[in-house]
CSV table of C-alpha atoms in Angstrom, one decimal:
chain,number,residue,atom,x,y,z
A,75,MET,CA,28.9,0.6,17.5
A,76,SER,CA,27.8,2.0,20.8
A,77,ALA,CA,24.2,1.6,22.0
A,78,ALA,CA,23.6,5.4,21.9
A,79,ARG,CA,24.9,5.5,18.3
A,80,VAL,CA,22.6,2.6,17.2
A,81,GLN,CA,19.6,4.3,18.9
A,82,SER,CA,20.5,7.7,17.2
A,83,SER,CA,20.8,6.0,13.8
A,84,ALA,CA,17.4,4.3,14.2
A,85,MET,CA,15.7,7.6,15.3
A,86,ARG,CA,16.9,9.5,12.2
A,87,ALA,CA,16.2,6.7,9.7
A,88,PRO,CA,12.4,6.4,9.1
A,89,LYS,CA,10.9,3.1,8.1
A,90,SER,CA,9.3,2.7,4.7
A,91,PRO,CA,5.6,3.7,4.6
A,92,PHE,CA,4.8,0.7,2.4
A,93,PRO,CA,3.7,-2.7,3.9
A,94,GLY,CA,5.9,-4.5,1.4
A,95,PHE,CA,8.5,-3.5,-1.3
A,96,ASP,CA,9.0,0.3,-1.5
A,97,PRO,CA,9.1,1.2,-5.3
A,98,TYR,CA,11.0,4.4,-4.4
A,99,VAL,CA,14.3,2.7,-3.7
A,100,GLU,CA,15.0,1.9,-7.3
A,101,PRO,CA,17.2,5.0,-7.8
A,102,PHE,CA,19.5,3.6,-5.1
A,103,TRP,CA,19.6,0.1,-6.6
A,104,ARG,CA,23.3,-0.5,-6.5
A,105,ASP,CA,23.4,0.1,-2.8
A,106,VAL,CA,20.1,-1.7,-2.2
A,107,HIS,CA,21.3,-4.7,-4.2
A,108,ALA,CA,24.6,-5.0,-2.2
A,109,ALA,CA,22.7,-4.9,1.0
A,110,LEU,CA,20.1,-7.4,0.0
A,111,ILE,CA,22.9,-9.9,-0.8
A,112,VAL,CA,24.7,-9.4,2.5
A,113,TYR,CA,21.5,-9.5,4.7
A,114,THR,CA,20.1,-12.5,2.8
A,115,ARG,CA,23.3,-14.5,3.4
A,116,GLU,CA,23.1,-13.4,7.1
A,117,ARG,CA,19.6,-14.9,7.4
A,118,LEU,CA,20.3,-18.1,5.5
A,119,ASN,CA,23.5,-19.4,7.1
A,120,PRO,CA,22.1,-20.2,10.5
A,121,GLY,CA,19.3,-22.3,8.9
A,122,LEU,CA,21.4,-24.4,6.6
A,123,PRO,CA,22.5,-28.0,7.1
A,124,SER,CA,25.9,-28.1,8.9
A,125,ASP,CA,27.8,-29.1,5.7
A,126,LEU,CA,26.4,-26.2,3.6
A,127,ARG,CA,27.5,-22.5,3.5
A,128,ALA,CA,26.0,-19.4,1.8
A,129,ARG,CA,28.8,-17.5,0.1
A,130,ILE,CA,28.8,-14.2,-1.9
A,131,GLU,CA,30.3,-14.5,-5.4
A,132,GLU,CA,30.6,-12.0,-8.2
A,133,ARG,CA,30.8,-11.8,-12.0
A,134,LEU,CA,32.3,-9.1,-14.2
A,135,ILE,CA,30.4,-7.4,-17.0
A,136,VAL,CA,32.0,-5.0,-19.5
A,137,GLU,CA,29.6,-3.0,-21.6
A,138,ASN,CA,29.9,-0.1,-24.1
A,139,PRO,CA,29.0,3.1,-22.3
A,140,PHE,CA,28.3,4.9,-25.6
A,141,GLN,CA,25.3,2.7,-26.4
A,142,ASP,CA,22.1,3.8,-24.8
A,143,PRO,CA,20.7,0.6,-23.1
A,144,GLY,CA,17.7,2.5,-21.6
A,145,TRP,CA,19.2,2.6,-18.2
A,146,GLN,CA,21.4,5.1,-16.5
A,147,ARG,CA,24.6,3.8,-15.1
A,148,ASP,CA,27.9,5.4,-14.0
A,149,VAL,CA,31.0,4.8,-16.1
A,150,VAL,CA,34.4,4.9,-14.3
A,151,PRO,CA,37.4,5.6,-16.5
A,152,ASP,CA,39.8,2.6,-16.7
A,153,LEU,CA,41.5,3.1,-20.1
A,154,HIS,CA,41.7,6.4,-22.0
A,155,VAL,CA,42.0,7.2,-25.7
A,156,ILE,CA,43.5,10.7,-25.9
A,157,GLU,CA,43.7,13.2,-28.7
A,158,ARG,CA,46.3,16.0,-29.0
A,159,ALA,CA,45.9,19.1,-31.0
A,160,ALA,CA,48.2,19.1,-34.0
A,161,GLY,CA,51.5,20.9,-33.0
A,162,GLY,CA,50.1,21.4,-29.5
A,163,SER,CA,52.2,21.2,-26.4
A,164,TRP,CA,51.6,18.9,-23.4
A,165,ARG,CA,52.4,21.7,-21.1
A,166,GLY,CA,52.1,25.5,-21.1
A,167,GLY,CA,54.9,27.4,-22.6
A,168,GLU,CA,55.9,31.1,-22.6
A,169,ALA,CA,53.9,33.4,-24.9
A,170,ASP,CA,55.6,35.9,-27.3
A,171,ASP,CA,54.7,38.8,-25.0
A,172,GLY,CA,56.3,37.2,-22.0
A,173,GLY,CA,53.1,36.0,-20.5
A,174,LEU,CA,52.0,32.4,-20.0
A,175,ALA,CA,50.5,30.6,-23.0
A,176,VAL,CA,47.2,28.9,-22.6
A,177,ALA,CA,47.7,25.1,-22.4
A,178,GLU,CA,46.2,23.0,-25.0
A,179,PRO,CA,43.7,20.5,-23.4
A,180,LEU,CA,43.8,16.8,-23.9
A,181,SER,CA,40.5,15.2,-25.0
A,182,PHE,CA,39.7,12.0,-23.1
A,183,ARG,CA,37.3,9.3,-24.1
A,184,THR,CA,36.5,7.0,-21.2
A,185,LEU,CA,36.1,3.3,-21.6
A,186,ALA,CA,33.9,1.3,-19.3
A,187,GLN,CA,35.3,-0.4,-16.2
A,188,PRO,CA,33.8,-3.8,-15.6
A,189,THR,CA,30.6,-3.8,-13.6
A,190,ARG,CA,30.7,-6.3,-10.7
A,191,GLU,CA,27.4,-8.1,-9.9
A,192,THR,CA,27.1,-10.0,-6.8
A,193,PHE,CA,24.9,-13.1,-6.1
A,194,ILE,CA,24.7,-15.9,-3.5
A,195,GLU,CA,25.9,-19.4,-3.9
A,196,ILE,CA,25.0,-22.1,-1.4
A,197,ILE,CA,27.9,-24.6,-1.6
A,198,ALA,CA,29.0,-27.9,0.0
A,199,PRO,CA,32.6,-27.3,1.0
A,200,GLY,CA,33.2,-30.9,1.9
A,201,ALA,CA,32.1,-31.9,-1.7
A,202,GLY,CA,34.8,-29.9,-3.4
A,203,GLY,CA,32.8,-26.7,-3.2
A,204,ARG,CA,29.8,-28.1,-5.2
A,205,VAL,CA,27.2,-25.4,-5.9
A,206,VAL,CA,23.8,-26.5,-4.6
A,207,THR,CA,21.7,-23.4,-5.0
A,208,VAL,CA,22.2,-19.9,-6.5
A,209,ILE,CA,20.2,-16.9,-5.4
A,210,GLU,CA,20.0,-13.9,-7.7
A,211,PHE,CA,18.6,-10.5,-7.0
A,212,LEU,CA,18.1,-9.2,-10.6
A,213,SER,CA,19.6,-5.8,-11.5
A,214,PRO,CA,18.8,-3.4,-14.4
A,215,THR,CA,21.9,-4.8,-16.2
A,216,ASN,CA,20.3,-8.3,-16.2
A,217,LYS,CA,17.1,-6.9,-17.8
A,218,THR,CA,18.5,-4.6,-20.4
A,219,PRO,CA,19.6,-5.9,-23.8
A,220,GLY,CA,23.3,-6.2,-23.9
A,221,GLU,CA,26.2,-8.2,-22.6
A,222,GLY,CA,24.8,-8.1,-19.1
A,223,MET,CA,21.6,-9.8,-20.1
A,224,GLU,CA,23.3,-12.2,-22.4
A,225,MET,CA,25.7,-13.3,-19.6
A,226,TYR,CA,22.9,-13.7,-17.1
A,227,LEU,CA,20.8,-15.8,-19.4
A,228,GLU,CA,23.8,-17.9,-20.2
A,229,LYS,CA,24.5,-18.5,-16.5
A,230,GLN,CA,20.8,-19.3,-16.0
A,231,ARG,CA,21.0,-22.0,-18.7
A,232,GLU,CA,24.2,-23.4,-17.1
A,233,TYR,CA,22.6,-23.6,-13.6
A,234,ARG,CA,19.5,-25.4,-15.0
A,235,GLY,CA,21.7,-27.8,-17.1
A,236,ALA,CA,23.9,-28.6,-14.1
A,237,GLY,CA,21.0,-29.4,-11.8
A,238,VAL,CA,21.6,-26.5,-9.6
A,239,SER,CA,18.6,-25.0,-7.8
A,240,LEU,CA,18.0,-21.4,-8.8
A,241,VAL,CA,16.2,-18.6,-7.0
A,242,GLU,CA,15.5,-15.4,-8.9
A,243,ILE,CA,14.2,-12.4,-7.0
A,244,ASP,CA,13.1,-9.6,-9.4
A,245,LEU,CA,12.2,-6.4,-7.5
A,246,ILE,CA,13.1,-4.3,-10.6
A,247,ARG,CA,9.8,-3.3,-12.2
A,248,GLY,CA,11.1,-2.1,-15.6
A,249,GLY,CA,13.2,-3.9,-18.2
A,250,ARG,CA,12.8,-7.2,-20.1
A,251,HIS,CA,11.5,-10.5,-18.6
A,252,VAL,CA,14.5,-12.7,-18.0
A,253,LEU,CA,13.2,-15.1,-15.3
A,254,ALA,CA,13.6,-18.8,-16.1
A,255,LEU,CA,9.8,-19.1,-16.1
A,256,PRO,CA,8.6,-18.0,-19.6
A,257,LYS,CA,6.7,-14.7,-19.7
A,258,ALA,CA,3.8,-16.4,-21.4
A,259,SER,CA,3.3,-18.4,-18.2
A,260,VAL,CA,2.9,-15.3,-16.0
A,261,PRO,CA,-0.5,-13.7,-15.8
A,262,GLU,CA,-0.5,-10.4,-17.7
A,263,GLU,CA,-1.4,-8.3,-14.6
A,264,MET,CA,1.6,-9.7,-12.8
A,265,THR,CA,4.2,-9.0,-15.5
A,266,THR,CA,5.2,-5.6,-14.0
A,267,TRP,CA,5.0,-6.7,-10.3
A,268,PRO,CA,8.0,-7.7,-8.3
A,269,ARG,CA,8.2,-11.5,-8.3
A,270,ILE,CA,10.2,-14.6,-7.3
A,271,CYS,CA,10.9,-17.6,-9.4
A,272,VAL,CA,12.2,-20.8,-7.8
A,273,CYS,CA,13.6,-23.7,-9.8
A,274,GLU,CA,14.5,-26.9,-7.9
A,275,GLY,CA,17.6,-28.4,-9.5
A,276,TRP,CA,16.1,-31.9,-9.7
A,277,LYS,CA,12.9,-30.8,-11.5
A,278,LYS,CA,13.5,-29.7,-15.1
A,279,THR,CA,10.0,-28.8,-16.1
A,280,TRP,CA,8.4,-27.4,-12.9
A,281,MET,CA,9.0,-24.0,-11.3
A,282,LYS,CA,7.5,-22.1,-8.5
A,283,PHE,CA,6.4,-18.4,-8.9
A,284,TYR,CA,5.6,-15.9,-6.2
A,285,PRO,CA,4.0,-12.7,-7.3
A,286,ILE,CA,4.6,-9.8,-4.9
A,287,ALA,CA,1.6,-7.5,-4.8
A,288,PRO,CA,2.5,-3.9,-4.2
A,289,ARG,CA,0.0,-3.7,-1.3
A,290,GLU,CA,1.1,-6.7,0.6
A,291,ARG,CA,4.0,-7.9,2.7
A,292,MET,CA,6.7,-9.6,0.8
A,293,PRO,CA,6.6,-13.4,1.4
A,294,VAL,CA,8.5,-15.9,3.6
A,295,PHE,CA,9.3,-18.6,1.0
A,296,ALA,CA,11.2,-21.8,0.8
A,297,VAL,CA,14.8,-21.9,-0.7
A,298,PRO,CA,15.5,-25.4,-2.2
A,299,LEU,CA,18.8,-27.1,-1.4
A,300,ARG,CA,19.6,-30.7,-2.3
A,301,GLN,CA,16.8,-33.1,-3.1
A,302,GLU,CA,17.4,-34.8,0.2
A,303,ASP,CA,17.4,-31.6,2.3
A,304,ALA,CA,14.4,-29.8,3.8
A,305,PRO,CA,14.4,-26.2,2.3
A,306,VAL,CA,15.6,-23.3,4.2
A,307,THR,CA,13.1,-20.4,4.6
A,308,LEU,CA,13.9,-16.7,3.7
A,309,ASP,CA,11.8,-13.8,5.0
A,310,LEU,CA,12.3,-11.4,2.2
A,311,GLN,CA,10.3,-8.6,3.9
A,312,ALA,CA,12.6,-8.8,6.9
A,313,VAL,CA,15.7,-8.6,4.6
A,314,PHE,CA,14.2,-5.6,2.8
A,315,ASP,CA,13.2,-3.8,6.0
A,316,ARG,CA,16.7,-4.2,7.3
A,317,CYS,CA,18.2,-2.8,4.1
A,318,PHE,CA,15.9,0.2,4.1
A,319,GLU,CA,16.6,1.1,7.7
A,320,VAL,CA,20.3,0.6,7.6
A,321,GLY,CA,20.6,2.4,4.2
A,322,GLU,CA,18.6,5.3,5.6
A,323,TYR,CA,16.8,5.7,2.2
A,324,GLY,CA,13.9,7.3,3.9
A,325,LEU,CA,16.0,10.4,4.6
A,326,ASP,CA,16.4,10.9,0.8
A,327,ILE,CA,13.2,9.9,-0.8
A,328,ASP,CA,10.7,12.5,-1.8
A,329,TYR,CA,7.3,10.7,-1.6
A,330,ARG,CA,5.6,13.8,-3.1
A,331,GLN,CA,6.8,12.7,-6.4
A,332,ASP,CA,5.7,9.6,-8.3
A,333,PRO,CA,8.1,6.6,-8.5
A,334,LYS,CA,9.8,5.7,-11.7
A,335,PRO,CA,8.7,3.7,-13.5
A,336,PRO,CA,5.2,4.7,-12.5
A,337,LEU,CA,2.8,2.4,-10.7
A,338,ALA,CA,-0.3,1.1,-12.5
A,339,PRO,CA,-3.3,3.4,-12.1
A,340,ASP,CA,-5.1,1.5,-9.3
A,341,ASP,CA,-1.8,1.0,-7.4
A,342,ALA,CA,-0.9,4.6,-7.9
A,343,ALA,CA,-4.2,5.7,-6.4
A,344,TRP,CA,-3.7,3.4,-3.4
A,345,ALA,CA,-0.1,4.6,-2.9
A,346,ASP,CA,-1.3,8.2,-3.0
A,347,ALA,CA,-3.9,7.6,-0.3
A,348,LEU,CA,-1.4,5.8,1.8
A,349,LEU,CA,1.3,8.4,1.6
A,350,ARG,CA,-1.3,11.2,2.4
A,351,GLU,CA,-2.5,9.2,5.4
A,352,LYS,CA,1.1,9.0,6.7
A,353,GLY,CA,1.7,12.7,6.2
A,354,LEU,CA,4.2,12.3,3.4
A,355,ARG,CA,2.1,14.1,0.8
A,356,PRO,CA,0.1,17.3,1.2
């Protein structure tokens, strides 16, 4: 990409008005999630020990699109069940008066195509590809009752049982609590905030929790590797800022409206004052 094009793109893509996580990006979450994964790997690899690599992996989830899980998601047809009218024709024929007959429609019921969820594995290629650390950016599917949640919780148990370090980054404010850290351990006022849970693979009963206050910059935090390794740091705010700018979400967000789900009353009042100060609300 030419320097002129980069400059043009930067000029037309406003930065987020929020100092930390921008709650208005949730409607774009599929795109945001993919970008978070890519830019997190980009930041991690240069800081890893020479024998470790950060790689992007995926899992497939198939869910019944005719159950209402409480979240909107697109369904792409993969297999069809069709119904023909009795005695109907597959193609238009000639009517008795010599005109063209109206074709009988085929009724299609679409079945769900598997949803692909990506995550990051830090592996040791020289040790047979052993998984050292897994980094998950949670999605609505992980936090909604159904196969997606069940599969995520099963993988979470497998990681913990195998001594794999696990980093869960939950920027989705709605849905069920699925972090490895039990909900009862989280202060009530932080249960709807974005947050990070870090489980070191060699510690079975201790976990680290980073609440992400809506009014503050998201943290730089330590990502555990092997017990003998120094952790690698991840600047989550820098990753998010890059996602926001490159994704050009600021061109499509209407800050005059309230985000969904809504902010807590105190945070909503703060956000309203901030957006008015920046000229994004009348």
